[in-house]
Coordinates of C-alpha atoms in Angstrom, one line a residue:
X262 CA -4.3 -16.7 0.2
X263 CA -4.3 -16.5 3.6
X264 CA -7.4 -17.9 5.9
X265 CA -7.8 -16.9 9.7
X266 CA -6.5 -19.6 12.7
X267 CA -8.6 -19.0 15.1
X268 CA -6.1 -17.1 16.4
X269 CA -7.5 -13.8 14.4
X270 CA -11.6 -15.4 14.0
X271 CA -11.4 -14.9 18.0
X272 CA -8.8 -11.6 18.6
X273 CA -11.5 -9.9 15.2
X274 CA -14.5 -11.0 17.3
X275 CA -13.6 -10.0 20.3
X276 CA -13.1 -6.4 18.6
X277 CA -17.3 -6.4 16.8
X278 CA -18.1 -7.4 20.6
X279 CA -16.1 -4.2 22.3
X280 CA -17.1 -2.1 19.4
X281 CA -20.9 -3.4 20.3
X282 CA -20.5 -2.0 23.0
X283 CA -19.0 1.0 22.6
X284 CA -21.6 2.1 20.2
X285 CA -24.9 1.8 22.6
X286 CA -23.1 3.5 25.1
X287 CA -22.9 6.0 23.1
X288 CA -26.4 6.3 21.4
X289 CA -27.9 5.4 24.6
X290 CA -25.5 8.9 25.8
X291 CA -22.9 7.1 28.3
X292 CA -20.8 7.8 26.1
X293 CA -19.8 11.5 24.7
X294 CA -18.8 11.8 20.8
X295 CA -15.4 13.8 22.7
X296 CA -15.0 10.0 25.1
X297 CA -16.2 8.0 21.7
X298 CA -14.0 9.0 19.0
X299 CA -10.3 7.8 20.0
X300 CA -12.7 4.2 19.8
X301 CA -14.7 4.0 16.8
X302 CA -11.7 5.5 14.7
X303 CA -9.5 2.1 16.1
X304 CA -11.9 0.6 14.5
X305 CA -12.5 3.0 11.0
X306 CA -15.2 4.4 11.6
X307 CA -14.9 8.4 10.4
X308 CA -17.4 10.9 10.7
X309 CA -17.5 12.9 7.6
X310 CA -19.5 15.5 5.6
X311 CA -23.3 14.0 5.7
X312 CA -22.2 11.3 7.7
X313 CA -19.7 8.1 9.4
X314 CA -18.3 6.7 6.8
X315 CA -16.9 2.9 8.1
X316 CA -13.6 1.7 5.9
X317 CA -12.5 -2.4 5.6
X318 CA -9.1 -3.6 5.2
X319 CA -8.7 -5.6 2.6
X320 CA -4.9 -6.4 3.1
X321 CA -2.1 -6.0 0.2
X322 CA -5.3 -5.8 -2.0
X323 CA -6.6 -9.7 -2.4
X324 CA -9.8 -10.7 -1.9
X325 CA -12.0 -13.9 -2.1
X326 CA -15.1 -14.2 -3.6
X327 CA -16.9 -14.7 -0.9
X328 CA -14.9 -11.9 0.9
X329 CA -16.2 -9.0 -2.7
X330 CA -19.2 -11.1 -2.0
X331 CA -20.1 -10.5 1.8
X332 CA -18.6 -6.7 0.2
X333 CA -21.6 -6.1 -1.8
X334 CA -23.6 -6.7 1.5
X335 CA -23.0 -4.3 3.1
X336 CA -23.3 -2.6 0.9
X337 CA -27.2 -3.2 -0.1
X338 CA -27.4 -3.6 3.2
X339 CA -26.7 -0.6 5.0
X340 CA -25.7 1.7 2.5
X341 CA -26.5 3.2 -0.3
X342 CA -25.8 0.0 -2.9
X343 CA -22.5 1.2 -3.3
X344 CA -18.8 1.5 -2.6
X345 CA -15.6 3.0 -2.5
X346 CA -12.2 1.6 -4.0
X347 CA -9.1 4.0 -2.5
X348 CA -5.9 4.0 -3.5
X349 CA -4.8 2.7 0.1
X350 CA -6.4 -1.3 -0.9
X351 CA -9.4 0.0 1.7
X352 CA -13.4 -0.1 0.8
X353 CA -15.7 3.2 2.6
X354 CA -18.7 3.3 3.0
X355 CA -20.1 6.1 3.2
X356 CA -23.7 6.6 5.5
X357 CA -23.9 3.4 7.4
X358 CA -26.6 5.2 10.4
X359 CA -24.2 3.9 13.3
X360 CA -26.2 2.0 15.1
X361 CA -25.6 -0.4 12.3
X362 CA -22.1 -0.6 11.6
X363 CA -21.0 -3.3 14.4
X364 CA -23.9 -5.3 12.4
X365 CA -21.2 -4.2 9.9
X366 CA -17.9 -5.1 11.4
X367 CA -20.4 -9.1 12.0
X368 CA -20.2 -9.5 8.4
X369 CA -16.8 -9.0 7.2
X370 CA -15.7 -11.2 10.8
X371 CA -17.5 -14.2 9.4
X372 CA -15.3 -13.8 6.6
X373 CA -11.8 -13.1 7.7
X374 CA -11.8 -8.8 6.9
X375 CA -12.5 -5.9 9.8
X376 CA -11.1 -2.8 9.8
X377 CA -8.7 -2.3 13.0
X378 CA -6.6 0.5 12.4
X379 CA -7.2 2.1 8.7
X380 CA -7.5 4.7 11.0
X381 CA -5.6 7.0 14.0
X382 CA -2.1 7.4 14.9
X383 CA -0.7 4.0 14.4
X384 CA 0.5 1.3 11.2
X385 CA -2.3 1.5 8.5
X386 CA -3.6 -1.9 5.8
X387 CA -0.6 -2.0 4.4
X388 CA 0.4 -2.5 0.5
X389 CA 1.9 -4.6 -2.0
X390 CA 2.3 -5.0 -5.9
X391 CA -1.5 -5.4 -7.8
X392 CA -0.5 -8.2 -9.5
X393 CA 1.0 -10.4 -7.1
X394 CA 1.8 -13.9 -7.5
X395 CA 0.4 -13.6 -11.1
X396 CA 3.1 -11.1 -13.1
X397 CA 6.0 -12.4 -15.4
X398 CA 8.3 -10.2 -13.9
X399 CA 9.0 -10.2 -10.7
X400 CA 10.9 -12.0 -7.8
X401 CA 8.7 -13.5 -5.5
X402 CA 4.9 -12.8 -4.3
X403 CA 4.6 -9.9 -2.3
X404 CA 2.6 -10.5 0.1
X405 CA 3.1 -13.1 2.4
X406 CA 5.9 -9.9 3.1
X407 CA 2.8 -8.0 3.6
X408 CA 1.1 -10.6 5.5
X409 CA 3.4 -11.7 7.9
X410 CA 4.0 -7.6 8.4
X411 CA 0.2 -7.0 9.4
X412 CA 1.1 -9.5 12.7
X413 CA 3.0 -8.2 13.6
X414 CA 1.5 -4.5 13.7
X415 CA -2.1 -5.1 14.1
X416 CA -2.0 -4.1 17.9
X417 CA 1.5 -4.3 18.3
X418 CA 1.5 -2.2 21.8
X419 CA 4.2 -0.4 21.3
X420 CA 3.0 0.7 17.9
X421 CA -0.9 2.0 18.6
X422 CA -0.1 5.7 19.5
X423 CA 2.8 6.9 17.2
X424 CA 4.0 10.3 16.4
X425 CA 1.3 9.9 13.0
X426 CA 0.2 7.2 10.6
X427 CA 2.5 5.5 9.7
X428 CA 2.5 2.7 5.6
X429 CA 4.0 0.2 4.4
X430 CA 3.9 -0.9 1.1
X431 CA 5.8 -3.8 -0.4
X432 CA 6.4 -5.1 -4.6
X433 CA 8.4 -8.0 -5.1
X434 CA 9.6 -7.2 -8.8
X435 CA 11.8 -4.5 -9.7
X436 CA 8.8 -2.2 -11.9
X437 CA 7.4 -0.6 -9.0
X438 CA 3.8 -0.8 -9.3
X439 CA 2.8 0.1 -5.5
X440 CA 4.4 3.7 -5.7
X441 CA 7.3 2.3 -3.0
X442 CA 9.1 5.0 -2.3
X443 CA 6.0 7.2 -1.3
X444 CA 5.1 5.6 1.3
X445 CA 6.9 5.4 5.4
X446 CA 9.0 2.2 4.8
X447 CA 8.9 0.9 1.1
X448 CA 10.2 -2.2 0.8
X449 CA 10.8 -4.4 -2.5
X450 CA 11.8 -8.3 -2.7
X451 CA 15.3 -8.3 -4.8
X452 CA 18.3 -10.6 -5.6
X453 CA 22.0 -10.3 -4.6
X454 CA 24.5 -11.4 -6.4
X455 CA 25.2 -14.7 -4.0
X456 CA 20.8 -15.8 -5.9
X457 CA 19.8 -15.0 -2.6
X458 CA 16.5 -12.9 -2.1
X459 CA 16.2 -10.1 0.5
X460 CA 14.7 -7.2 0.4
X461 CA 15.4 -3.7 -0.1
X462 CA 14.1 -0.9 2.3
X463 CA 13.8 2.8 2.3
X464 CA 12.3 5.3 4.4
X465 CA 11.1 8.2 4.6
X466 CA 8.8 8.4 1.9
X467 CA 5.7 10.3 1.6
X468 CA 3.1 12.9 -0.3
X469 CA 0.5 15.2 1.5
X470 CA 1.4 18.8 2.7
X471 CA 5.8 18.6 2.1
X472 CA 5.9 15.3 -0.5
X473 CA 8.6 13.4 -0.4
X474 CA 10.3 10.7 -2.1
X475 CA 11.8 7.2 0.3
X476 CA 15.3 7.0 0.5
X477 CA 16.3 3.5 1.0
X478 CA 18.5 2.8 4.3
X479 CA 19.8 -0.3 4.0
X480 CA 20.2 -2.0 0.3
X481 CA 20.2 -5.7 1.2
X482 CA 17.8 -7.4 4.2
X483 CA 17.9 -10.5 4.4
X484 CA 14.3 -12.0 5.5
X485 CA 15.5 -13.0 9.3
X486 CA 15.8 -9.4 9.8
X487 CA 13.6 -8.5 7.7
X488 CA 11.1 -7.8 10.7
X489 CA 13.0 -7.0 13.2
X490 CA 14.2 -4.2 10.9
X491 CA 10.8 -2.7 10.4
X492 CA 10.0 -3.2 14.1
X493 CA 14.2 -0.7 14.3
X494 CA 12.6 1.7 11.1
X495 CA 10.0 1.8 13.6
X496 CA 10.4 2.3 17.4
X497 CA 13.1 4.7 16.2
X498 CA 10.7 6.8 14.6
X499 CA 9.3 6.2 17.6
X500 CA 10.9 8.1 19.7
X501 CA 12.5 10.3 17.4
X502 CA 9.5 11.9 15.2
X503 CA 7.4 15.5 16.2
X504 CA 5.2 15.8 18.4
X505 CA 4.4 19.4 18.8
X506 CA 3.1 19.8 15.3
X507 CA 1.1 17.3 13.8
X508 CA 1.7 18.3 9.7
X509 CA 5.9 17.6 11.1
X510 CA 5.2 14.8 12.4
X511 CA 5.5 11.8 9.5
X512 CA 8.8 9.7 9.6
X513 CA 9.9 11.7 6.5
X514 CA 9.7 14.5 8.8
X515 CA 12.0 12.5 11.1
X516 CA 14.3 11.5 8.2
X517 CA 14.8 15.1 6.2
X518 CA 15.2 16.9 10.0
X519 CA 18.1 14.3 11.8
X520 CA 19.7 13.7 8.1
X521 CA 19.7 9.9 6.9
X522 CA 22.8 8.4 8.1
X523 CA 21.6 9.7 12.0
X524 CA 18.7 7.3 11.8
X525 CA 19.7 5.0 9.8
X526 CA 22.9 5.2 13.2
X527 CA 19.3 5.1 15.8
X528 CA 17.9 2.1 13.7
X529 CA 20.6 0.1 14.2
X530 CA 20.5 1.3 17.2
X531 CA 17.4 -0.2 17.7
X532 CA 17.4 -3.1 15.9
X533 CA 21.0 -4.7 18.0
X534 CA 18.0 -4.5 20.9
X535 CA 15.4 -6.0 18.6
X536 CA 17.2 -8.5 16.9
X537 CA 18.5 -11.1 20.0
X538 CA 14.3 -10.7 21.5
X539 CA 12.6 -12.2 18.1
X540 CA 14.9 -15.5 18.0
X541 CA 14.1 -16.5 14.9
X542 CA 10.1 -17.0 15.1
X543 CA 8.5 -14.5 13.4
X544 CA 10.8 -16.7 9.9
X545 CA 8.9 -19.7 11.1
X546 CA 6.1 -17.9 11.2
X547 CA 6.8 -16.7 7.8
X548 CA 7.0 -20.5 6.4
X549 CA 3.5 -21.3 7.4
X550 CA 2.8 -17.7 5.5
X551 CA 4.1 -18.7 2.5
X552 CA 3.1 -22.3 2.4
X553 CA -0.6 -20.5 2.3
X554 CA 0.2 -18.0 -0.5
X555 CA 1.0 -21.7 -3.3
X556 CA -0.1 -20.0 -6.8
X557 CA -2.9 -22.7 -7.8
X558 CA -3.0 -25.7 -9.9
X559 CA -2.0 -24.1 -13.8
X560 CA -4.4 -25.6 -16.3
X561 CA -3.4 -25.9 -19.7
X562 CA -5.8 -25.3 -22.8
X563 CA -6.3 -24.0 -26.1
X564 CA -6.6 -19.8 -26.3
X565 CA -8.0 -20.6 -30.2
X566 CA -10.9 -19.1 -29.2
X567 CA -9.3 -15.7 -28.0
X568 CA -7.1 -15.2 -30.9
X569 CA -10.5 -16.0 -33.2
X570 CA -11.8 -12.6 -30.8
X571 CA -9.1 -10.5 -30.9
X572 CA -8.2 -10.8 -33.9
X573 CA -12.2 -10.5 -34.8
X574 CA -13.9 -7.7 -32.8
X575 CA -12.3 -4.7 -32.7
X576 CA -13.8 -3.6 -29.1
X577 CA -12.7 -6.7 -27.5
X578 CA -9.7 -7.0 -28.4
X579 CA -9.0 -2.2 -28.2
X580 CA -9.8 -4.2 -24.1
X581 CA -7.0 -6.7 -23.7
X582 CA -4.0 -4.6 -25.5
X583 CA -5.1 -2.0 -22.7
X584 CA -7.0 -4.3 -19.6
X585 CA -4.5 -7.0 -19.9
X586 CA -1.5 -7.7 -18.4
X587 CA 1.8 -10.8 -18.7
X588 CA 0.9 -13.4 -16.5
X589 CA 4.1 -16.0 -15.3
X590 CA 1.5 -18.7 -16.2
X591 CA 2.0 -19.5 -20.0
X592 CA -1.3 -19.4 -21.1
X593 CA -3.2 -16.6 -18.3
X594 CA -3.6 -13.0 -18.0
X595 CA -3.7 -10.7 -15.8
X596 CA -6.9 -9.5 -16.0
X597 CA -7.8 -4.9 -15.1
X598 CA -10.9 -4.0 -14.8
X599 CA -11.8 -0.1 -14.8
X600 CA -13.7 1.5 -12.1
X601 CA -13.1 4.5 -14.8
X602 CA -15.9 4.9 -17.4
X603 CA -16.7 7.7 -18.6
X604 CA -18.9 10.1 -16.8
X605 CA -18.9 7.1 -13.7
X606 CA -17.3 8.3 -9.7
X607 CA -12.9 6.3 -10.1
X608 CA -12.6 3.9 -7.4
X609 CA -17.4 3.2 -7.5
X610 CA -18.7 -0.2 -7.3
X611 CA -22.5 -1.0 -6.8
X612 CA -23.0 -4.1 -4.6
X613 CA -24.3 -5.9 -7.7
X614 CA -20.4 -5.1 -9.3
X615 CA -19.4 -6.7 -7.0
X616 CA -21.2 -9.3 -6.7
X617 CA -20.1 -9.7 -11.1
X618 CA -16.5 -9.5 -10.1
X619 CA -17.6 -12.4 -7.5
X620 CA -19.2 -14.8 -9.8
X621 CA -16.1 -14.2 -12.5
X622 CA -13.2 -15.3 -10.1
X623 CA -15.7 -17.9 -9.4
X624 CA -15.7 -19.2 -12.2
X625 CA -12.2 -17.8 -14.2
X626 CA -10.4 -16.3 -12.3
X627 CA -9.1 -19.4 -9.4
X628 CA -11.4 -16.8 -6.3
X629 CA -9.2 -14.9 -6.6
X630 CA -9.7 -10.7 -6.6
X631 CA -6.9 -7.5 -6.0
X632 CA -7.6 -3.7 -5.4
X633 CA -5.3 -2.0 -6.8
X634 CA -3.7 1.1 -5.5
X635 CA -5.3 3.2 -8.5
X636 CA -8.9 2.4 -7.3
X637 CA -9.3 -0.1 -10.1
X638 CA -9.7 -4.4 -9.4
X639 CA -7.6 -7.1 -11.7
X640 CA -8.6 -10.8 -11.2
X641 CA -5.5 -11.9 -11.6
X642 CA -5.0 -15.5 -13.0
X643 CA -8.1 -15.3 -15.9
X644 CA -7.0 -18.4 -18.4
X645 CA -6.2 -16.3 -22.2
X646 CA -9.8 -19.1 -23.5
X647 CA -12.3 -17.8 -20.5
X648 CA -11.3 -13.9 -21.8
X649 CA -14.1 -13.4 -24.1
X650 CA -16.5 -15.4 -21.5
X651 CA -15.3 -13.0 -19.0
X652 CA -14.9 -9.8 -21.1
X653 CA -19.0 -10.1 -22.4
X654 CA -20.1 -10.6 -19.4
X655 CA -18.5 -7.1 -18.3
X656 CA -19.4 -5.5 -20.9
X657 CA -22.7 -6.8 -19.5
X658 CA -22.9 -4.8 -15.9
X659 CA -20.8 -1.2 -17.4
X660 CA -17.1 -3.4 -16.2
X661 CA -15.6 -3.2 -19.9
X662 CA -13.8 0.6 -19.9
X663 CA -11.1 -0.3 -22.4
X664 CA -9.3 2.2 -20.4
X665 CA -6.4 1.4 -17.7
X666 CA -3.6 3.3 -17.8
X667 CA -5.5 5.9 -20.5
X668 CA -6.1 9.4 -19.2
X669 CA -10.2 8.7 -18.0
X670 CA -8.4 5.6 -15.8
X671 CA -8.1 8.5 -12.1
X672 CA -7.0 8.9 -10.0
X673 CA -9.4 10.4 -7.2
X674 CA -10.4 11.2 -3.7
X675 CA -14.0 11.6 -2.8
X676 CA -13.3 14.7 -2.6
X677 CA -15.3 17.8 -1.4
X678 CA -18.5 15.6 -1.8
X679 CA -18.2 13.2 1.1
X680 CA -15.1 14.3 2.6
X681 CA -14.8 17.0 6.3
X682 CA -10.7 17.5 4.8
X683 CA -11.7 18.2 1.7
X684 CA -11.8 21.9 0.5
X685 CA -12.1 21.2 -2.8
X686 CA -14.6 18.8 -4.8
X687 CA -12.7 15.7 -7.3
X688 CA -14.8 13.7 -8.7
X689 CA -17.4 16.1 -11.5
X690 CA -12.8 17.8 -12.8
X691 CA -12.1 13.6 -12.8
X692 CA -15.8 12.9 -14.7
X693 CA -15.8 15.8 -16.9
X694 CA -11.7 15.4 -18.0
X695 CA -13.2 11.8 -18.6
X696 CA -16.5 12.9 -20.1
X697 CA -14.3 14.9 -23.0
X698 CA -11.7 13.0 -23.9
X699 CA -13.7 10.4 -24.8
X700 CA -15.4 12.8 -26.3
X701 CA -12.5 13.6 -28.5
X702 CA -12.1 10.1 -29.6
X703 CA -8.8 10.8 -28.4
X704 CA -7.2 9.2 -25.6
X705 CA -6.1 5.9 -27.4
X706 CA -4.0 7.7 -29.9
X707 CA -2.9 10.4 -26.4
X708 CA -2.0 6.4 -24.3
X709 CA -0.6 6.0 -20.9
X710 CA -0.8 9.2 -19.1
X711 CA -1.3 8.8 -15.5
X712 CA -3.7 12.0 -14.3
X713 CA -4.3 12.0 -10.5
X714 CA -6.6 14.6 -8.3
X715 CA -7.0 15.2 -4.9
X716 CA -9.4 17.3 -3.1
X717 CA -7.0 18.7 -0.2
X718 CA -3.5 18.7 0.7
X719 CA -3.6 15.2 2.8
X720 CA -3.2 14.1 -0.7
X721 CA -5.3 11.0 -0.8
X722 CA -5.4 11.3 -4.7
X723 CA -1.1 11.1 -5.1
X724 CA -1.6 14.0 -7.1
X725 CA 2.3 14.8 -6.1
X726 CA 3.2 11.5 -8.0
X727 CA 0.8 12.3 -10.9
X728 CA 1.7 12.7 -14.3
X729 CA -0.5 15.2 -14.7
X730 CA -1.3 16.4 -11.1
X731 CA -4.6 17.9 -9.9
X732 CA -5.0 19.2 -6.2
X733 CA -9.0 21.2 -5.5
X734 CA -7.5 24.2 -3.2
X735 CA -10.2 27.1 -1.7
X736 CA -9.3 31.1 -2.5
X737 CA -11.2 32.8 -1.1
X738 CA -14.5 30.4 -0.8
X739 CA -13.5 29.5 -4.5
X740 CA -12.6 26.4 -5.4
X741 CA -8.8 26.8 -7.2
X742 CA -7.0 24.3 -8.9
X743 CA -3.4 23.6 -9.7
X744 CA -1.7 21.3 -11.9
X745 CA 1.5 20.2 -11.1
X746 CA 3.2 17.8 -14.1
X747 CA 6.2 15.4 -14.5
X748 CA 5.1 13.0 -11.8
X749 CA 5.6 9.3 -11.3
X750 CA 5.1 6.9 -9.1
X751 CA 7.0 3.6 -10.8
X752 CA 11.0 2.5 -10.3
X753 CA 11.6 6.3 -11.9
X754 CA 9.9 8.4 -8.7
X755 CA 9.1 11.5 -9.2
X756 CA 7.4 14.9 -8.1
X757 CA 5.3 16.9 -9.9
X758 CA 6.4 20.1 -10.7
X759 CA 3.6 23.1 -10.3
X760 CA 2.9 24.4 -13.2
X761 CA 2.2 28.6 -12.7
X762 CA -1.4 29.2 -11.9
X763 CA -4.3 27.5 -10.4
X764 CA -7.5 27.4 -12.2
X765 CA -11.4 27.7 -11.9
X766 CA -13.7 24.7 -11.4
X767 CA -15.4 26.2 -15.3
X768 CA -11.7 26.6 -16.4
X769 CA -9.8 22.8 -15.0
X770 CA -10.8 20.7 -17.7
X771 CA -9.8 23.1 -20.5
X772 CA -6.5 24.0 -19.5
X773 CA -5.8 19.7 -19.2
X774 CA -6.8 19.2 -22.6
X775 CA -4.8 22.5 -24.0
X776 CA -1.7 20.3 -22.1
X777 CA -3.0 16.5 -23.6
X778 CA -2.9 19.0 -27.4
X779 CA -0.9 20.4 -26.8
X780 CA 1.7 16.7 -26.1
X781 CA 0.4 15.3 -28.9
X782 CA 2.6 18.1 -30.7
X783 CA 5.0 18.3 -28.3
X784 CA 5.9 14.7 -28.1
X785 CA 8.3 12.8 -30.6
X786 CA 6.0 10.7 -31.8
X787 CA 3.8 7.8 -31.4
X788 CA 5.9 5.9 -29.4
X789 CA 7.4 9.4 -26.7
X790 CA 4.9 8.5 -23.8
X791 CA 3.2 12.3 -22.2
X792 CA 5.8 11.7 -18.8
X793 CA 8.8 11.3 -21.4
X794 CA 8.2 13.9 -23.2
X795 CA 8.6 15.7 -20.0
X796 CA 11.1 14.6 -19.1
X797 CA 13.0 15.5 -22.6
X798 CA 12.2 18.7 -23.7
X799 CA 11.5 19.9 -19.6
X800 CA 8.7 22.2 -18.2
X801 CA 9.0 24.6 -21.0
X802 CA 6.5 24.2 -23.4
X803 CA 4.1 22.2 -21.3
X804 CA 3.2 25.4 -19.2
X805 CA 2.8 27.5 -23.2
X806 CA 0.6 24.9 -23.7
X807 CA -1.0 25.0 -20.2
X808 CA -0.8 28.8 -20.2
X809 CA -1.5 30.6 -23.6
X810 CA -2.2 34.0 -21.9
X811 CA 1.1 34.3 -20.5
X812 CA 2.9 32.3 -23.5
X813 CA 0.8 35.3 -25.9
X814 CA 2.2 38.2 -23.5
X815 CA 6.2 36.8 -23.2
X816 CA 6.2 36.7 -27.2
X817 CA 4.5 40.2 -27.3
X818 CA 7.9 41.5 -25.1
X819 CA 10.2 39.5 -26.9
X820 CA 8.9 41.1 -30.3
X821 CA 9.0 45.1 -29.1

């Protein structure tokens, strides 16, 4: 992974020192809140419903063991013993005291982490495929590209006050695990007919109030052109993006209102100016960065212990079937550690659990960890011979839920339990759905199903691209939950369709139960997923099971 050089360390330390002085002036009253607000947001510090919230960037989701231990330290020493991993591959601390935040940032800086640009109208944390560098289907590791973009975008003087926040995601495989089509810029590593490696670039994706799927602006951009081309995109948006209405300020609206062709023309005009200014320095930097992402030294060992455990232990077998993915190296597996045990808050990890994960990465994972946008933790390089021991340790610490990609592996934003913007709760709904399907013991029969929940229209829970999406809204002071169907965040990305009227907090879990049980009756066989069945049959039969009263009324009308 990338390690800070002298410049990186000095830059981050200067920001810590600067913010420490700003906090001191806020506490003594010489800085008023309206003056302090933009300064704290530049350092990832929000004021939420009950307390400050610190959002820490985990660049492209990659951590080493010492960094994970530091995240545990922050949770234990300055918060309430846990942290919340988000869909942006960040971690949030919901209860820090203002006076402690500079010390938290110092602890982060000591291990090469920070909270810079995790807020504000600037380029946010660059995200990537959480299986990067390990996936068997990968053309190339996307993390060097993500690191190049991180260095370029951090404190970029032209892009600190964009019309609105800006998000970039990178994937190195045809199967999209990074939701690139729902980002302002999405980048996919591709190979052309000549065998050259380059990048397909998409623009104008995004969720929130006006969800849109990104459009391909260039099918193939070479390595030497990628960074100046990205700069041209952001520069064109900075000029063309609306500043009169924050709800229409994202690049998706800029592309929609001007048309893709006109926006492409503006980008090409910018690119003609930006390309000569780079003079190849970015290509040299990229090669230096890429050298730091060399794969670990794979080891050869027999896997009989894994085979024996898989054959003899049904719990281990169930976990292996759901939580392991194919690795690029023979004898290895990618381990997804679920932070979604039914009844728990999705994405939360205690300080003790973080330390356990750091220890497992040290013992079995070549000192690497990843955070997924689905709010789980990945140990990307584990030899199969070590899996029984790793699984036993996970079970000891409540981390062995065998549910990756299943009903209870729910994405959920913090909702109204924490967030000042939320209009409804998300966490209790996610917990109740997970517990209900655990009670029904149907989760593995249902198979792959992505449920995503947001507590407001900003869609931090990615509900628009859930197979089943749930949006919590306020209706005259009462929580009301809308259901969307048929969304997807992979390479076949689509925005879910609203099913019909919303449900109360008491009705939403039974409604989801009806929907999933109805799917089991509608599917053509056990191999047909919920999404495949929805795309084959269309919304009508799913709406019929979701709204049985309406269906009964329709049938009575037909009979009459």
